[in-house]
Coordinates of C-alpha atoms in Angstrom, one line a residue:
Chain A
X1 CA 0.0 0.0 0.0
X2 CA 2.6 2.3 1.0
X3 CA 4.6 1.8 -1.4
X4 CA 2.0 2.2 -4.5
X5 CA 1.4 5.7 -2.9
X6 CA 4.9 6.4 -3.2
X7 CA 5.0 5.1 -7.0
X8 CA 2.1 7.7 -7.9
X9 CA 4.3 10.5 -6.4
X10 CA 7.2 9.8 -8.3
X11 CA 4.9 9.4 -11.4
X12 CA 3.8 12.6 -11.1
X13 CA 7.4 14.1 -10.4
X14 CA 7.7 12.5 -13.7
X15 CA 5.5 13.6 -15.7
X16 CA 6.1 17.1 -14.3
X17 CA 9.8 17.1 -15.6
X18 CA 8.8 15.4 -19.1
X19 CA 6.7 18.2 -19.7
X20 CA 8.9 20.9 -19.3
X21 CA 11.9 19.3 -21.0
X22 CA 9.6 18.7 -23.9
X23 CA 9.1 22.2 -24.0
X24 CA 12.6 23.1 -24.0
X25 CA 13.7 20.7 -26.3
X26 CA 10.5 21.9 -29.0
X27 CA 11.4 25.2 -28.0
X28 CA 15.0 24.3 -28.9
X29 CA 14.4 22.1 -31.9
X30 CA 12.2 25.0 -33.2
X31 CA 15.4 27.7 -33.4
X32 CA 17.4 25.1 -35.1
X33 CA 14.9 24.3 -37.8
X34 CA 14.0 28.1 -38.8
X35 CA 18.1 28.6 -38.4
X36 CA 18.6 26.1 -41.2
X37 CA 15.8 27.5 -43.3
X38 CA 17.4 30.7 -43.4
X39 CA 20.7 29.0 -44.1
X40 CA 19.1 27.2 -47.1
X41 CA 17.8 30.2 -48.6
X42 CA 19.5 32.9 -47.6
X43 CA 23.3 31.5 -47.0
X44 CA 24.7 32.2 -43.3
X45 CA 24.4 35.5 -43.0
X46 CA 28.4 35.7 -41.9
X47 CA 31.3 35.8 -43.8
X48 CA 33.1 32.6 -42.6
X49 CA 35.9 34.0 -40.7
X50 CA 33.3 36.0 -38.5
X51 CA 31.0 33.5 -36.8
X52 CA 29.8 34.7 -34.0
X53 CA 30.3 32.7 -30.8
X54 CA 29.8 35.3 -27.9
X55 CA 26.2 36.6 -26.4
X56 CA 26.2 39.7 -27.6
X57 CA 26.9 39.1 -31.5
X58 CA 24.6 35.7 -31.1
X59 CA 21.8 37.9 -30.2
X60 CA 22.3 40.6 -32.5
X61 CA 22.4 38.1 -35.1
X62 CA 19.2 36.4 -33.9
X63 CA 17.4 40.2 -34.2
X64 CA 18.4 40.4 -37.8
X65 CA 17.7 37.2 -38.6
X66 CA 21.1 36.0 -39.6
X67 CA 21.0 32.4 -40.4
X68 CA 24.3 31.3 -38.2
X69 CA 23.2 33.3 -35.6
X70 CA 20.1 31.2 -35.3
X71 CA 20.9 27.8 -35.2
X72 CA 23.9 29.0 -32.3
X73 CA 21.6 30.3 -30.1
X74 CA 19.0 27.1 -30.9
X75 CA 22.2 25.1 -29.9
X76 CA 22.8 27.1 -26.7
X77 CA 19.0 26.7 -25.5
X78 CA 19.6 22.7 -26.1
X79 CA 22.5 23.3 -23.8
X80 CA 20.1 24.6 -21.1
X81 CA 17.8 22.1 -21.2
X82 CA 19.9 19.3 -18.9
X83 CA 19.8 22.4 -16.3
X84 CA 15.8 22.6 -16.5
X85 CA 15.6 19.7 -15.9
X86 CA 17.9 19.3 -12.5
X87 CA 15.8 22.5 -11.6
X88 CA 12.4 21.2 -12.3
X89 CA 13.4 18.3 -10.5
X90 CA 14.0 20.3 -7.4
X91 CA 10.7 21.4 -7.4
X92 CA 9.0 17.9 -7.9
X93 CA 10.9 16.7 -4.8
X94 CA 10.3 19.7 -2.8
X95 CA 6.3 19.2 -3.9
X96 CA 6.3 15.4 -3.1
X97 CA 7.9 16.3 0.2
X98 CA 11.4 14.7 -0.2
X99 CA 13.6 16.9 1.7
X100 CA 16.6 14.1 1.3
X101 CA 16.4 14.7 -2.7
X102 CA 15.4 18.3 -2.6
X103 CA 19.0 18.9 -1.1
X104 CA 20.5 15.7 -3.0
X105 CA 19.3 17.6 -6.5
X106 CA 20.2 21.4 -5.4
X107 CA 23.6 20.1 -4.5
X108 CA 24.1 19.1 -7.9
X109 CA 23.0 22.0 -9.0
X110 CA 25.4 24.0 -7.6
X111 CA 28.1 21.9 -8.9
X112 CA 27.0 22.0 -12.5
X113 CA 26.4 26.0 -11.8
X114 CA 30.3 25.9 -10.2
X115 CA 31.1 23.8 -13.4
X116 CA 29.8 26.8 -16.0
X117 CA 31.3 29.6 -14.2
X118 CA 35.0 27.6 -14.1
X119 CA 34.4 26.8 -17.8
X120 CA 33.3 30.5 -18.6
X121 CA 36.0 32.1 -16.6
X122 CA 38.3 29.4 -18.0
X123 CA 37.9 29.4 -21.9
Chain B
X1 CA 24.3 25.6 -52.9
X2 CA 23.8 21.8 -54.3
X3 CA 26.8 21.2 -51.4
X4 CA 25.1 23.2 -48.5
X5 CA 22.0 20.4 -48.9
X6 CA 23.9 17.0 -49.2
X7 CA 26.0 18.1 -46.5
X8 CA 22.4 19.1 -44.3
X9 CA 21.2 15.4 -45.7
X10 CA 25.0 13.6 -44.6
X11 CA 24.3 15.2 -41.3
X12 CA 20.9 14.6 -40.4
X13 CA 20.8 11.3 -41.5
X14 CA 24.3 10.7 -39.4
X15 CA 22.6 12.2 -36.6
X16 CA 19.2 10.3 -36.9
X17 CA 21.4 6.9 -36.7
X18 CA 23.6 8.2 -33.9
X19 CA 20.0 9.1 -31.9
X20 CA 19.1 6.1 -32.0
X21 CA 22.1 3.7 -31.1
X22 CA 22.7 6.0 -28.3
X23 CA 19.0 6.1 -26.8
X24 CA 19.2 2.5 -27.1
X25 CA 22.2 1.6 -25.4
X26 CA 22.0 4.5 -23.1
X27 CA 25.3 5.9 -24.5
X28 CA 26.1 9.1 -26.0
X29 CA 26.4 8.2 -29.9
X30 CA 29.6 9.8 -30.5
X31 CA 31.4 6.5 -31.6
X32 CA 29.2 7.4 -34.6
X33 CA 29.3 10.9 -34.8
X34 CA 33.2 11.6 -34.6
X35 CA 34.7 9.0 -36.9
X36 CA 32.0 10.7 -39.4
X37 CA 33.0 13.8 -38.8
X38 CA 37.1 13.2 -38.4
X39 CA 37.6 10.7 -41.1
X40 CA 34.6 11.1 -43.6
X41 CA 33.8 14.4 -43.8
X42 CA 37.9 15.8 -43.0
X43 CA 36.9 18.2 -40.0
X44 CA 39.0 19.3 -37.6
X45 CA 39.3 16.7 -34.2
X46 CA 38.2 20.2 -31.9
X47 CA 35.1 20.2 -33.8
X48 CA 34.1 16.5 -33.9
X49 CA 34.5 16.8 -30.0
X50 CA 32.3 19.8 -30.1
X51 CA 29.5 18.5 -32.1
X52 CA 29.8 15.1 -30.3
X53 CA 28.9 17.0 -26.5
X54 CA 26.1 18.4 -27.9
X55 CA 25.2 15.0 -29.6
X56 CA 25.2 13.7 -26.5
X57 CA 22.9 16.0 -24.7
X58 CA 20.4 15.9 -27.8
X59 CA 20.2 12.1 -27.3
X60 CA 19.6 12.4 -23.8
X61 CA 17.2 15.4 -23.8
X62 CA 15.3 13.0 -26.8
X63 CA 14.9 9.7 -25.0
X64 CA 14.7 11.0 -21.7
X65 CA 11.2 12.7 -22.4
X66 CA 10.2 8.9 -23.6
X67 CA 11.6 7.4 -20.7
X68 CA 9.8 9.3 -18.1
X69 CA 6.3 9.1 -19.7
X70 CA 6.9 5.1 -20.0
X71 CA 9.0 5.0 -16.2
X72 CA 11.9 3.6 -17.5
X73 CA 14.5 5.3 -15.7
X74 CA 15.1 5.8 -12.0
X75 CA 15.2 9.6 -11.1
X76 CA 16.6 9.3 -7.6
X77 CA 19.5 6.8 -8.5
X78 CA 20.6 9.8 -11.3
X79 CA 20.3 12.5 -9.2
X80 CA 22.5 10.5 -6.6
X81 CA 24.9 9.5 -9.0
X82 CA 25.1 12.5 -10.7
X83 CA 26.9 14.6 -7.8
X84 CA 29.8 12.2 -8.4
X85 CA 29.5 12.5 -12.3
X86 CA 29.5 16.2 -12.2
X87 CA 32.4 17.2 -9.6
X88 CA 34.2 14.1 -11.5
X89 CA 33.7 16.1 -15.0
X90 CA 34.4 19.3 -13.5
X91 CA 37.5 17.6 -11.8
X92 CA 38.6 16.3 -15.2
X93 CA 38.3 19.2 -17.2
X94 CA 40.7 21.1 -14.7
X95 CA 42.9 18.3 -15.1
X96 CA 43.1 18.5 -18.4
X97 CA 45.6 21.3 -18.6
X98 CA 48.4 19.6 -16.5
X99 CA 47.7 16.0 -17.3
X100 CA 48.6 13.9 -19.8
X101 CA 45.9 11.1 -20.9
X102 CA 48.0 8.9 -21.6
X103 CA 47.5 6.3 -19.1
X104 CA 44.2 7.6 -18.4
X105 CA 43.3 6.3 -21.8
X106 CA 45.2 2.8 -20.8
X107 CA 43.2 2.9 -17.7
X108 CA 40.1 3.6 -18.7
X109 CA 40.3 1.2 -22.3
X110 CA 41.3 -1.7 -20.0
X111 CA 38.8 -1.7 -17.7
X112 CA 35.8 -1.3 -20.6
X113 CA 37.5 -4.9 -22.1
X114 CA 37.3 -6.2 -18.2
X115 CA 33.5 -4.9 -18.5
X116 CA 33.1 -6.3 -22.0
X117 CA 34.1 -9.4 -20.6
X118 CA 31.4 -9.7 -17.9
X119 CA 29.1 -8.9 -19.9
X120 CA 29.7 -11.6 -22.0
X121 CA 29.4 -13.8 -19.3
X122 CA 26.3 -12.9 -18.5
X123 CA 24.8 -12.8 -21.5
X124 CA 26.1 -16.7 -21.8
X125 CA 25.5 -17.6 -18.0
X126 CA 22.3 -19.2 -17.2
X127 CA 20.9 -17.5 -14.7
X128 CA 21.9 -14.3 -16.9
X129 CA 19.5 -10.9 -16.3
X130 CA 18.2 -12.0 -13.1
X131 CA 16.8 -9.3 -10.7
X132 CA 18.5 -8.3 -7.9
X133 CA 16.1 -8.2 -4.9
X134 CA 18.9 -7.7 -2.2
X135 CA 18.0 -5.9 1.0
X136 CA 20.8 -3.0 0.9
X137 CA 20.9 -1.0 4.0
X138 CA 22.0 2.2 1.9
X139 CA 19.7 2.0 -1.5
X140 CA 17.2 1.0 1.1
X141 CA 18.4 4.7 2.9
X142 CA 18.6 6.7 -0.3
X143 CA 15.2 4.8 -1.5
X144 CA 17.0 3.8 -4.7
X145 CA 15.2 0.4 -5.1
X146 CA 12.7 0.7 -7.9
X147 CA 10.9 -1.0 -10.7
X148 CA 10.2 -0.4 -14.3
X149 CA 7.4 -1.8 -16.9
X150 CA 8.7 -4.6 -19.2
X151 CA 6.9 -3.9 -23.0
X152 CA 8.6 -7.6 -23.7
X153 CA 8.1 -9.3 -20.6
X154 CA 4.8 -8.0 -20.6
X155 CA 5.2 -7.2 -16.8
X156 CA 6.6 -4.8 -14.2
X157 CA 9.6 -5.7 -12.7
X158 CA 10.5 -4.1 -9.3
X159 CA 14.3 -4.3 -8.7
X160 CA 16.8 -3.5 -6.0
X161 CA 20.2 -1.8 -6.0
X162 CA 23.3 -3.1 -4.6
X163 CA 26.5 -1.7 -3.4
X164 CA 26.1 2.2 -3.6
X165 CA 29.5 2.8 -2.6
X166 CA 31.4 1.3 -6.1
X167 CA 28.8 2.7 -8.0
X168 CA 29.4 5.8 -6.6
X169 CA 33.2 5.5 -7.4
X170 CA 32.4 4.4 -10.8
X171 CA 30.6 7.3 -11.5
X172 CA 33.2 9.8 -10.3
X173 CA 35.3 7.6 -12.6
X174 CA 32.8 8.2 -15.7
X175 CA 32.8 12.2 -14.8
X176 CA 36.8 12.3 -14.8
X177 CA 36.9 10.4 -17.9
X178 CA 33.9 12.5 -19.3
X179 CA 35.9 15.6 -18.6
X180 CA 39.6 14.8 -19.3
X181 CA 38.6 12.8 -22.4
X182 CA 35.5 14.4 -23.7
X183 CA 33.9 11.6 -23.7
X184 CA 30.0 10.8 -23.7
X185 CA 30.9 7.8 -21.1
X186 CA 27.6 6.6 -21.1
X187 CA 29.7 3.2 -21.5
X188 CA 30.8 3.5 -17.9
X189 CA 28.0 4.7 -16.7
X190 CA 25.8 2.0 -17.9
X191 CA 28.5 -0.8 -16.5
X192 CA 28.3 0.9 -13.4
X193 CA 24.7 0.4 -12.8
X194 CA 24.3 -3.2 -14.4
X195 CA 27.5 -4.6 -13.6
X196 CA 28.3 -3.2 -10.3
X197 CA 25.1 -1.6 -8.9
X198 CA 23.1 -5.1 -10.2
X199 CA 20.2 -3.1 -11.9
X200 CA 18.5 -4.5 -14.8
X201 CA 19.8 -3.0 -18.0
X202 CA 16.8 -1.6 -19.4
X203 CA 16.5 1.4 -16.3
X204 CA 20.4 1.4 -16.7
X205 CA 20.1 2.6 -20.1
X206 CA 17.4 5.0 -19.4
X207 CA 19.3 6.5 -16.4
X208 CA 22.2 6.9 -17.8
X209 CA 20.6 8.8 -20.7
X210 CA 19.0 11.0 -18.5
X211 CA 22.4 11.4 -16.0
X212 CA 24.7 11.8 -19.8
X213 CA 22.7 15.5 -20.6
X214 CA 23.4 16.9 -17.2
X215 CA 26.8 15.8 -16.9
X216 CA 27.9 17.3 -20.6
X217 CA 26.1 20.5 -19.8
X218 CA 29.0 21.9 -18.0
X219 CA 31.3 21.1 -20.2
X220 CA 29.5 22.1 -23.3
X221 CA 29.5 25.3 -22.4
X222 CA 33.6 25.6 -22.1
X223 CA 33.0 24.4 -25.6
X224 CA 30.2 27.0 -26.9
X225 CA 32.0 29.8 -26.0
X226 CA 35.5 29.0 -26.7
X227 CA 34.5 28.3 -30.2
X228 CA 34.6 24.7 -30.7
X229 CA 31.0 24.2 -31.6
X230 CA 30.1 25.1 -35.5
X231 CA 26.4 25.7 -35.8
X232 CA 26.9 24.2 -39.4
X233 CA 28.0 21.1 -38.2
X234 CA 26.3 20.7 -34.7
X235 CA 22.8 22.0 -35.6
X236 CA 21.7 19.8 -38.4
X237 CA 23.4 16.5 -36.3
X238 CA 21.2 18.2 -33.2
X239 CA 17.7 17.8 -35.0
X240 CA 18.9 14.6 -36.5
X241 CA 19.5 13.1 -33.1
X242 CA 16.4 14.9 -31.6
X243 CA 14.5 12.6 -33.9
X244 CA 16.2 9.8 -33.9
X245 CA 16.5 9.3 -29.9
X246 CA 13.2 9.8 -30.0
X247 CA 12.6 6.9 -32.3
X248 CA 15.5 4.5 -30.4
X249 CA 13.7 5.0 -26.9
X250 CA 10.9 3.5 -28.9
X251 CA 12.6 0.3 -30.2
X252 CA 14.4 -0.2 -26.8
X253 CA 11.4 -1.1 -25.2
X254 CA 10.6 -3.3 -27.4
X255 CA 14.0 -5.6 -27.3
X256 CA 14.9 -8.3 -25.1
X257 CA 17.7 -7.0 -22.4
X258 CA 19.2 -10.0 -24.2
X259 CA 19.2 -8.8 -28.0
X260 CA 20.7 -4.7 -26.2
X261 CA 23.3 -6.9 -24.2
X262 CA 24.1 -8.3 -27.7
X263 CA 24.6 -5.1 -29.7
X264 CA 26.4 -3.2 -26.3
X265 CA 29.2 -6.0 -25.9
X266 CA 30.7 -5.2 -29.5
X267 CA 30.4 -1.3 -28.7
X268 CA 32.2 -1.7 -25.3
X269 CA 35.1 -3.9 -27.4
X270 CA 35.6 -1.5 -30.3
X271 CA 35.7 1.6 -27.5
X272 CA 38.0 -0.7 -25.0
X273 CA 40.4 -1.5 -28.3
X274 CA 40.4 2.0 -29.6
X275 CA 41.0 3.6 -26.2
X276 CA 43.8 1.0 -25.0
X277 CA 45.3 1.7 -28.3
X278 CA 45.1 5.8 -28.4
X279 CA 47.0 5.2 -25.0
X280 CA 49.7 3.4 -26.9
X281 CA 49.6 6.6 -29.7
X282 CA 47.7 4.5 -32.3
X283 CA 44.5 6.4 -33.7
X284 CA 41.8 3.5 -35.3

C-alpha cells in the first residue's frame, strides 16, 4: 500500500519534468529548424571568418535574422535544457515532500552552476 | 548551394542513426558521430568533439522525455549518482591542462575490455538478467530500489540496488573520464549500474541517458563559448538526433535486455580496443 502511494508521487514528479523538458527541447528544436531554413535560402548571413560565438553578436544576429546566428543560439537553448531539468526536479521533490532529494538535486546543481562559471571564466 | 543540402542530408541522417544507437544503449552516440566527422567528412578533431557533446545532450534530452512518460528510468539513482558524475567532470576538465591522458586512456580502455568481458558472461551464463532483490541498508536509505514496466516481458519488474559505494566510485570515474577525455561515457555509466550496482539493463540505459545530458552540460559550455562548436555542423546532427533518440527510446522497449546486451558487448570492445590503443599513440 505504501509503497504504490509512493509510485504515484514519483509518477507525477515524472510527468512534471517530461513536460517541461519537452518544452525546452521543441522550443530548442524550433530555433534550429528556422536557423537552417534561413541557411538554405538565404546563405549564413556571416562571412566565414566572422562567426559569431559570444552573447552579444549571437543575439544581435538572432534580431536580424542572420542564419548562423540562429541555429547558435538554438544550440545554446539545447545546452540549457539538462539544467531545466535538475531545476524542475527540485521542485518535484520539494512538492512530493522529499527533503533528502530536494538537497540531493540542489547540490548538484550547484556543482553543474560551479562547473559553468569555471568553464566560462576558464575558456 | 547543391553542397550546402547534401551536406544538411549527410548530417541529419548521421545524426538520426547516432540518436538512435545512443538512446538505445544509453550511450552518448559519439562512436558514430566523430569517426563521421574526423575521417569522412575531413573536420577538424576540436570540432568533432564539439558537435559530439552536444550530440550527447540531444540524445539524452530526446529519449529522456520517452523514458519518463513510460518510467523507465530511476530519477533518484541519477540525481544520486550525478553529484559524483558532475564534480568528476568538473575535476577532469581542470585536469586536463596539466595531465597527460596517456594512461588515463590505458586505464580507462582496459577496464571497458574487463567490463566487456562480464558482460559476455552474463549474457552466456544461465541464470543471466536475473533481478537483484537484495536488501541493501543504503539504497534501502537513499530509497534507490525501484521497478520499471517490461513492454517484452509484458510485466513490471520491481528491482533493487546493490553496493552504492562502487557505484558511486564508478561514476566519479565516468565524470573524470567525461571531462579529461570528452567523452559521452555513457559506457561506464551504464556498466556501473548493471554490472556493479546489479540493476536490470533496461532502467540502466534509461538513467544513464537522463544522468549523460546533465553531466555534458557543464562542459558544453567551455565548448560554446571558446569556439569549438560550429552551428553548421552541430545543428543539423542536433535535429537529427532529436528525432532519432526519440525513435531509439521507442525500439528499446521493445527488445529483449538479451538482444541490447548483444549489440552493447561489440560497442564496449571497439571503444576498450580503440581507447587501449590511443594510449599506446595508435588512432583507429
Amino acid at each position: 500500500m505504501g509503497n504504490s502511494v509512493k509510485k504515484d508521487e514519483m509518477k507525477n514528479v515524472e510527468i512534471m519534468i517530461g513536460r517541461v523538458l519537452q518544452i525546452g527541447v521543441y522550443i530548442s528544436a524550433f530555433v534550429i529548424i528556422v536557423g537552417i531554413l534561413l541557411w538554405v535560402f538565404k546563405g549564413t548571413g556571416y562571412n566565414s571568418d566572422l562567426l559569431p560565438k559570444d552573447f552579444g553578436t549571437i543575439w544581435s544576429g538572432v534580431l536580424g535574422l542572420r542564419a548562423y546566428a540562429v541555429v547558435m543560439f538554438g544550440i545554446f537553448l539545447l545546452i540549457l535544457t539538462p539544467v531545466l531539468r535538475v531545476i524542475v526536479s527540485i521542485y518535484a521533490f520539494a512538492k512530493e515532500n522529499d527533503r533528502m532529494y530536494v538537497w540531493i538535486t540542489t547540490l548538484v546543481l550547484v556543482i553543474l552552476i560551479f562547473g559553468m562559471v569555471i568553464g566560462y571564466a576558464g575558456k | 548551394m547543391e553542397n550546402v543540402a547534401n551536406q544538411l542530408i549527410l548530417l541529419l541522417v548521421v545524426g538520426l542513426l547516432a540518436g538512435i544507437f545512443g538512446a538505445i544503449l544509453g550511450i552518448g552516440g559519439g562512436i558514430i558521430i566523430t569517426p563521421v566527422l574526423t575521417v569522412m567528412m575531413g573536420l577538424d578533431i576540436k570540432y568533432a568533439i564539439g558537435a559530439s557533446i552536444i550530440s550527447v545532450i540531444a540524445t539524452s534530452s530526446g529519449a529522456t522525455i520517452a523514458y519518463l512518460r513510460d518510467e523507465m528510468l530511476n530519477l533518484r539513482v541519477a540525481m544520486f549518482l550525478e553529484i559524483a558524475t558532475t564534480i568528476g567532470a568538473i575535476i577532469g576538465a581542470i585536469m586536463t591542462s596539466f595531465f597527460h591522458p596517456t594512461i588515463l586512456f590505458v586505464l580507462f580502455g582496459s577496464f571497458l575490455l574487463f567490463s566487456c568481458w562480464n558482460m559476455w558472461r552474463k549474457l552466456r551464463g544461465t541464470g543471466s538478467d536475473e533481478v537483484s532483490t537484495k536488501n541493501d541498508a543504503l539504497a534501502n536509505k537513499l530509497k534507490l530500489n525501484g521497478s520499471y514496466h517490461d513492454q517484452v516481458l509484458n510485466k513490471d519488474v520491481d528491482y533493487s540496488v546493490e553496493n552504492v559505494p562502487g557505484g558511486f566510485a564508478m561514476m566519479f570515474g565516468a565524470g573524470l573520464a567525461s571531462g579529461l577525455l570528452g567523452i559521452g561515457s555513457g559506457v561506464f555509466k551504464v556498466t556501473a549500474m548493471d554490472t556493479i550496482m546489479k540493476m536490470p539493463l533496461k532502467p540502466s540505459s534509461a538513467t544513464s541517458n537522463l544522468m549523460m545530458g546533465v553531466t555534458a552540460a557543464a562542459s558544453a559550455m567551455v565548448y560554446f563559448f571558446n569556439g569549438s562548436i560550429r552551428a553548421d555542423i552541430a545543428g543539423p546532427l542536433a535535429l537529427g538526433i532529436l528525432f532519432g533518440a526519440t525513435i531509439g527510446s521507442r525500439v528499446m522497449q521493445r527488445l529483449h535486455p538479451r538482444v541490447i546486451r548483444m549489440i552493447f558487448i561489440p560497442v564496449l570492445l571497439y571503444m576498450g580496443l580503440q581507447m587501449v590503443l590511443k594510449g599506446f599513440g595508435v588512432n583507429i
